[in-house]
mmCIF file of C-alpha atoms and ligand atoms in Angstrom:
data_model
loop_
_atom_site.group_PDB
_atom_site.id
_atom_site.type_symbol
_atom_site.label_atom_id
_atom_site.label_comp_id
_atom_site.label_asym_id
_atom_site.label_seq_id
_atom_site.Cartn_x
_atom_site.Cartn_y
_atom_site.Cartn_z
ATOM 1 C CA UNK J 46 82.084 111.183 109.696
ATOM 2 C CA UNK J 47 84.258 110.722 106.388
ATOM 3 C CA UNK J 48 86.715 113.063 105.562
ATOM 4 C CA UNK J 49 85.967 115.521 102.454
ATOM 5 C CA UNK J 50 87.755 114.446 99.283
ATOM 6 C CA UNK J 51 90.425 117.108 98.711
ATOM 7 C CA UNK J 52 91.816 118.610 95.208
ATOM 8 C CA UNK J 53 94.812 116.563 94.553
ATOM 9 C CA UNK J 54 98.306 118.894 94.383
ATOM 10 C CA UNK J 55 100.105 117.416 92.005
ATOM 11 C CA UNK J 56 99.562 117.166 88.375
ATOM 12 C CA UNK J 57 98.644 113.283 87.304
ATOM 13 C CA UNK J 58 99.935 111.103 84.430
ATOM 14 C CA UNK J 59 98.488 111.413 80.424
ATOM 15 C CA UNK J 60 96.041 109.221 79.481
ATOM 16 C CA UNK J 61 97.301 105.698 77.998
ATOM 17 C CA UNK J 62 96.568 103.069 75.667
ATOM 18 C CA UNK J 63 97.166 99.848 77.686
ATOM 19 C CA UNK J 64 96.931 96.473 75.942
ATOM 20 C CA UNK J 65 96.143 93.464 78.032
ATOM 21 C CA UNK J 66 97.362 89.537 77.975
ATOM 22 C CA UNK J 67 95.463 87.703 75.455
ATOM 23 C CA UNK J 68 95.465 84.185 75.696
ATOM 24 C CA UNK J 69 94.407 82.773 71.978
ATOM 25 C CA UNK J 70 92.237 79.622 71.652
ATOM 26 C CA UNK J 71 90.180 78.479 68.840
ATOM 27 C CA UNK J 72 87.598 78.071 71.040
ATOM 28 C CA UNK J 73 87.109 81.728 72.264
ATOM 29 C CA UNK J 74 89.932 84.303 73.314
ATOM 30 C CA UNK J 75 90.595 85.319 77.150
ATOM 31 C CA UNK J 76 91.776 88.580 78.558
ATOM 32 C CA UNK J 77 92.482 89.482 82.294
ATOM 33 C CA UNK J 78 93.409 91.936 84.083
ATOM 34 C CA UNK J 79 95.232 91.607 87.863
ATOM 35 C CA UNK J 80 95.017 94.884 90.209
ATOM 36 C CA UNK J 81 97.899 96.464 90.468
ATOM 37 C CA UNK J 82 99.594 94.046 87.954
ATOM 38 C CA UNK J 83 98.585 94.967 84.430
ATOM 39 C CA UNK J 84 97.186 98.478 85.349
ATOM 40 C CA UNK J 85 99.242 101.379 87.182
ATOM 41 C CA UNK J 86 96.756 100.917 89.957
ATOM 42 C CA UNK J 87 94.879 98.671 92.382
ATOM 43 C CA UNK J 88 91.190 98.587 91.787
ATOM 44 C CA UNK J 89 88.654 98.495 94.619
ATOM 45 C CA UNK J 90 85.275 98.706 91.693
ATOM 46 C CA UNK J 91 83.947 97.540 88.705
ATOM 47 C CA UNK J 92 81.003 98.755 86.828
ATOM 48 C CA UNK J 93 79.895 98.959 83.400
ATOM 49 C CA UNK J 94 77.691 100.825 80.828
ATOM 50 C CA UNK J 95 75.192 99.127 78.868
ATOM 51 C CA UNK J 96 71.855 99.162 76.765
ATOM 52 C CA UNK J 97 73.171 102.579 75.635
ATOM 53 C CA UNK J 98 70.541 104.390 73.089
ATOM 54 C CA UNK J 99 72.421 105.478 70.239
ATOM 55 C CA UNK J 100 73.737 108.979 69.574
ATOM 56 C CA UNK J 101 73.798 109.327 74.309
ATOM 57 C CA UNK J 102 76.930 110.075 75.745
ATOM 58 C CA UNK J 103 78.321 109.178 79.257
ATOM 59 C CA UNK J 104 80.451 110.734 81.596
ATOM 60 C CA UNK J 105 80.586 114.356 81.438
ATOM 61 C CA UNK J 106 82.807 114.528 84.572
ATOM 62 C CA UNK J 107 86.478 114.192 86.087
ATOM 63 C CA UNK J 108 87.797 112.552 89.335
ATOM 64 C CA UNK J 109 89.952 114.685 92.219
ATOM 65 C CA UNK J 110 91.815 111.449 93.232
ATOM 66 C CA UNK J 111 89.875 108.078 91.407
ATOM 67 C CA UNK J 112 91.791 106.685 88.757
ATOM 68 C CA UNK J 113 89.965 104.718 85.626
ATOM 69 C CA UNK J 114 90.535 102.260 83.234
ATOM 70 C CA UNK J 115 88.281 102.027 80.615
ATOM 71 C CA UNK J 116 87.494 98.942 78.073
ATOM 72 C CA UNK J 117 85.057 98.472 75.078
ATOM 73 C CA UNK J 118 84.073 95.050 76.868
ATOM 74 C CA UNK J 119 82.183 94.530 73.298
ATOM 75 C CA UNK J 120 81.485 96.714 70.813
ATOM 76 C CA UNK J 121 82.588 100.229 70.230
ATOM 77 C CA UNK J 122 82.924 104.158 71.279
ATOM 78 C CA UNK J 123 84.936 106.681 71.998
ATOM 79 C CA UNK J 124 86.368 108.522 74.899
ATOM 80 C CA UNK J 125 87.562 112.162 75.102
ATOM 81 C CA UNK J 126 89.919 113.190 77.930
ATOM 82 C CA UNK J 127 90.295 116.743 78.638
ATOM 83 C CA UNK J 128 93.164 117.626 81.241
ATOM 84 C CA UNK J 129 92.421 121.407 81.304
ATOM 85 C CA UNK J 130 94.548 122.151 78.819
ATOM 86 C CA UNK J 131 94.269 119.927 75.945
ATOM 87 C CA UNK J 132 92.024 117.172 74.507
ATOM 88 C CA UNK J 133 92.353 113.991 73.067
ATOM 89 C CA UNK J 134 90.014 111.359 71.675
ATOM 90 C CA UNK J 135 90.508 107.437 71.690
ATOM 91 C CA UNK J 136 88.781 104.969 70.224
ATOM 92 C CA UNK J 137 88.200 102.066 71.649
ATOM 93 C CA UNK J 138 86.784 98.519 69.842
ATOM 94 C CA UNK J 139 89.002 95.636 71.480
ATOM 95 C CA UNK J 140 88.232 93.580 74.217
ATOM 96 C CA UNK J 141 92.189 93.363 75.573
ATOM 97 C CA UNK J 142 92.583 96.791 75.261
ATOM 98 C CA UNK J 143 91.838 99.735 77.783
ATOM 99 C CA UNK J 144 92.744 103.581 77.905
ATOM 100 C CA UNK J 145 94.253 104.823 81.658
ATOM 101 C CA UNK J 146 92.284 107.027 82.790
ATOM 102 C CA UNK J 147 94.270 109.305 85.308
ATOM 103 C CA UNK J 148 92.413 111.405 88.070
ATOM 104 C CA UNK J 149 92.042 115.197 87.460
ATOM 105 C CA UNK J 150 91.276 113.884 83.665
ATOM 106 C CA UNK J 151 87.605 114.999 82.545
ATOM 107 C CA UNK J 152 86.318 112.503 80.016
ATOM 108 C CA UNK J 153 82.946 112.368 77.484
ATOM 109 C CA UNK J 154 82.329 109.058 76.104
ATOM 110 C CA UNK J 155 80.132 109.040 72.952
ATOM 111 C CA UNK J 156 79.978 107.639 69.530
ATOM 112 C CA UNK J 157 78.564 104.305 71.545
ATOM 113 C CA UNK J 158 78.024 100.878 68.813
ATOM 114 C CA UNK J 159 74.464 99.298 69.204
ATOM 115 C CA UNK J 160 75.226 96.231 71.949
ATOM 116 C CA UNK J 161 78.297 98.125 73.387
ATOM 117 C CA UNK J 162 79.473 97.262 76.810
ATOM 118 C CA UNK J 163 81.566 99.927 78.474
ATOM 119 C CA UNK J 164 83.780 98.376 81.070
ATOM 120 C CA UNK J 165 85.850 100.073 83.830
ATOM 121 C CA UNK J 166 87.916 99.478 86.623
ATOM 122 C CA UNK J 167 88.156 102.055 89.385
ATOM 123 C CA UNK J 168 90.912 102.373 92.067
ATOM 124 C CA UNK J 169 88.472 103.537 94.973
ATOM 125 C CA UNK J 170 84.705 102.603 95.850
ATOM 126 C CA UNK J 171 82.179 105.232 94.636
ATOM 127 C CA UNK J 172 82.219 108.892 96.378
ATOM 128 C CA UNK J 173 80.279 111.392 95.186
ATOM 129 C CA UNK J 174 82.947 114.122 96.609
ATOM 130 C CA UNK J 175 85.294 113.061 94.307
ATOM 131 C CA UNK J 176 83.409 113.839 90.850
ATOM 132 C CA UNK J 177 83.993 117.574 89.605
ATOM 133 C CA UNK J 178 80.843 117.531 87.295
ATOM 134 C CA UNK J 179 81.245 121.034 86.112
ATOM 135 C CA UNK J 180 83.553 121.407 83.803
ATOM 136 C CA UNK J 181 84.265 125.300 84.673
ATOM 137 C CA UNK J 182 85.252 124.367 88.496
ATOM 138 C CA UNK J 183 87.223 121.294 86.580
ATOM 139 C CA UNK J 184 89.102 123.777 84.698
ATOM 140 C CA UNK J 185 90.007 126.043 87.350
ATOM 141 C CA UNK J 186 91.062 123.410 89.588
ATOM 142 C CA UNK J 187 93.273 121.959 86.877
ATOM 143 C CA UNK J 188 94.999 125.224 86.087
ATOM 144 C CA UNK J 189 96.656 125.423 89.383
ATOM 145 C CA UNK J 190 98.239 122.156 89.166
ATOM 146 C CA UNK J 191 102.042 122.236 89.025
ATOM 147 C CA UNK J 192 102.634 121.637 84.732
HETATM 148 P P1 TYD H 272 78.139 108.504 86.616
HETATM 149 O O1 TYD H 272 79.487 108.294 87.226
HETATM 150 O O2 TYD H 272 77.706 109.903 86.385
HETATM 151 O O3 TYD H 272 78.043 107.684 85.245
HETATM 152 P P2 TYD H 272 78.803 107.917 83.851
HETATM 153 O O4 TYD H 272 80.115 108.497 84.148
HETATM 154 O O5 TYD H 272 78.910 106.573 83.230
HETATM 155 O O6 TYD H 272 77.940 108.787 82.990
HETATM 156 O O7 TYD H 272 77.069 107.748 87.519
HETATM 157 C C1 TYD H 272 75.702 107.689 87.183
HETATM 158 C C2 TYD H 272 74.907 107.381 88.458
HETATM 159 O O8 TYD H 272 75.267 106.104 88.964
HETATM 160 C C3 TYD H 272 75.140 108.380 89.568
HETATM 161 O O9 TYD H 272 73.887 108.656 90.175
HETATM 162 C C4 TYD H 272 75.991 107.661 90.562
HETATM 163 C C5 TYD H 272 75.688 106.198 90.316
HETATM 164 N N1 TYD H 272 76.893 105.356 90.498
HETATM 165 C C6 TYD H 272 77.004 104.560 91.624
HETATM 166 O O10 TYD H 272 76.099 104.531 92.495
HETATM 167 N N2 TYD H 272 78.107 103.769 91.770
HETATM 168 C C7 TYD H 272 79.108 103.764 90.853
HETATM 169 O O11 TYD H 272 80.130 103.038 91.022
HETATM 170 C C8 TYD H 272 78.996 104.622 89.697
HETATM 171 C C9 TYD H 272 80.068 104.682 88.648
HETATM 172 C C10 TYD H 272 77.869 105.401 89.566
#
């Protein structure tokens, strides 16, 4: 039997704009991205959102201990983090660029282009016991972290 997935203690990192290596050729530009390398964590997944029907929003959650990294693959949208305390909204349209996604960071994404692709890396596999889905249990878990 697995272990629960336990509030984390201390009080995580801000969100941060990360730009990525770009290698420029006439013929089509390249980005990527090595674990542990070009992001302030090793990732374990990858999944994306796609086909998204305009004016939906994803997310709608925050992570005890999974950290994310978030890039507008194609297209466009936002993404509002929310640490408990304050909130901040990024916008994100470039394909070498990706917003650091801390745990114990609740995040919306909305504002989605038609033919967006919403990619993100994750530092562990998927576990449902780490997703605080209500924001109100969120909050008061955030609000005894150290400041
Ligand atoms: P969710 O994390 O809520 O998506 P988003 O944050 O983009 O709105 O996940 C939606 C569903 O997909 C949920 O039932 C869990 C499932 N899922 C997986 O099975 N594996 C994964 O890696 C992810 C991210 C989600």
């Amino acid at each position: 039997m697995t272990e629960p997935i336990a509030a984390p203690t201390t009080r995580r990192a801000r969100p941060q704009i990360i730009d990525l290596p770009r290698v420029l050729d006439a013929r089509g530009n390249l980005t990527f991205i090595e674990s542990g390398r070009h992001i302030p964590f090793t990732f374990t997944r990858v999944y994306y959102t796609y086909d998204v029907p305009g004016g939906e929003s994803r997310g709608g959650h925050a992570h005890k201990q999974c950290h994310s990294f978030v890039i507008a693959a194609s297209g466009s949208f936002d993404v509002v983090v929310d640490d408990g305390f304050t909130q901040e909204r990024f916008f994100l349209n470039r394909s070498y660029r990706g917003l650091w996604i801390p745990s114990m960071t609740w995040r919306e994404i909305d504002n989605f282009s038609s033919g967006s692709v919403c990619l993100v890396l994750a530092s562990d596999f998927y576990e449902a016991d780490d997703y605080y889905r209500d924001y109100d249990e969120f909050k008061r878990a955030a609000e005894k972290l150290p400041r």
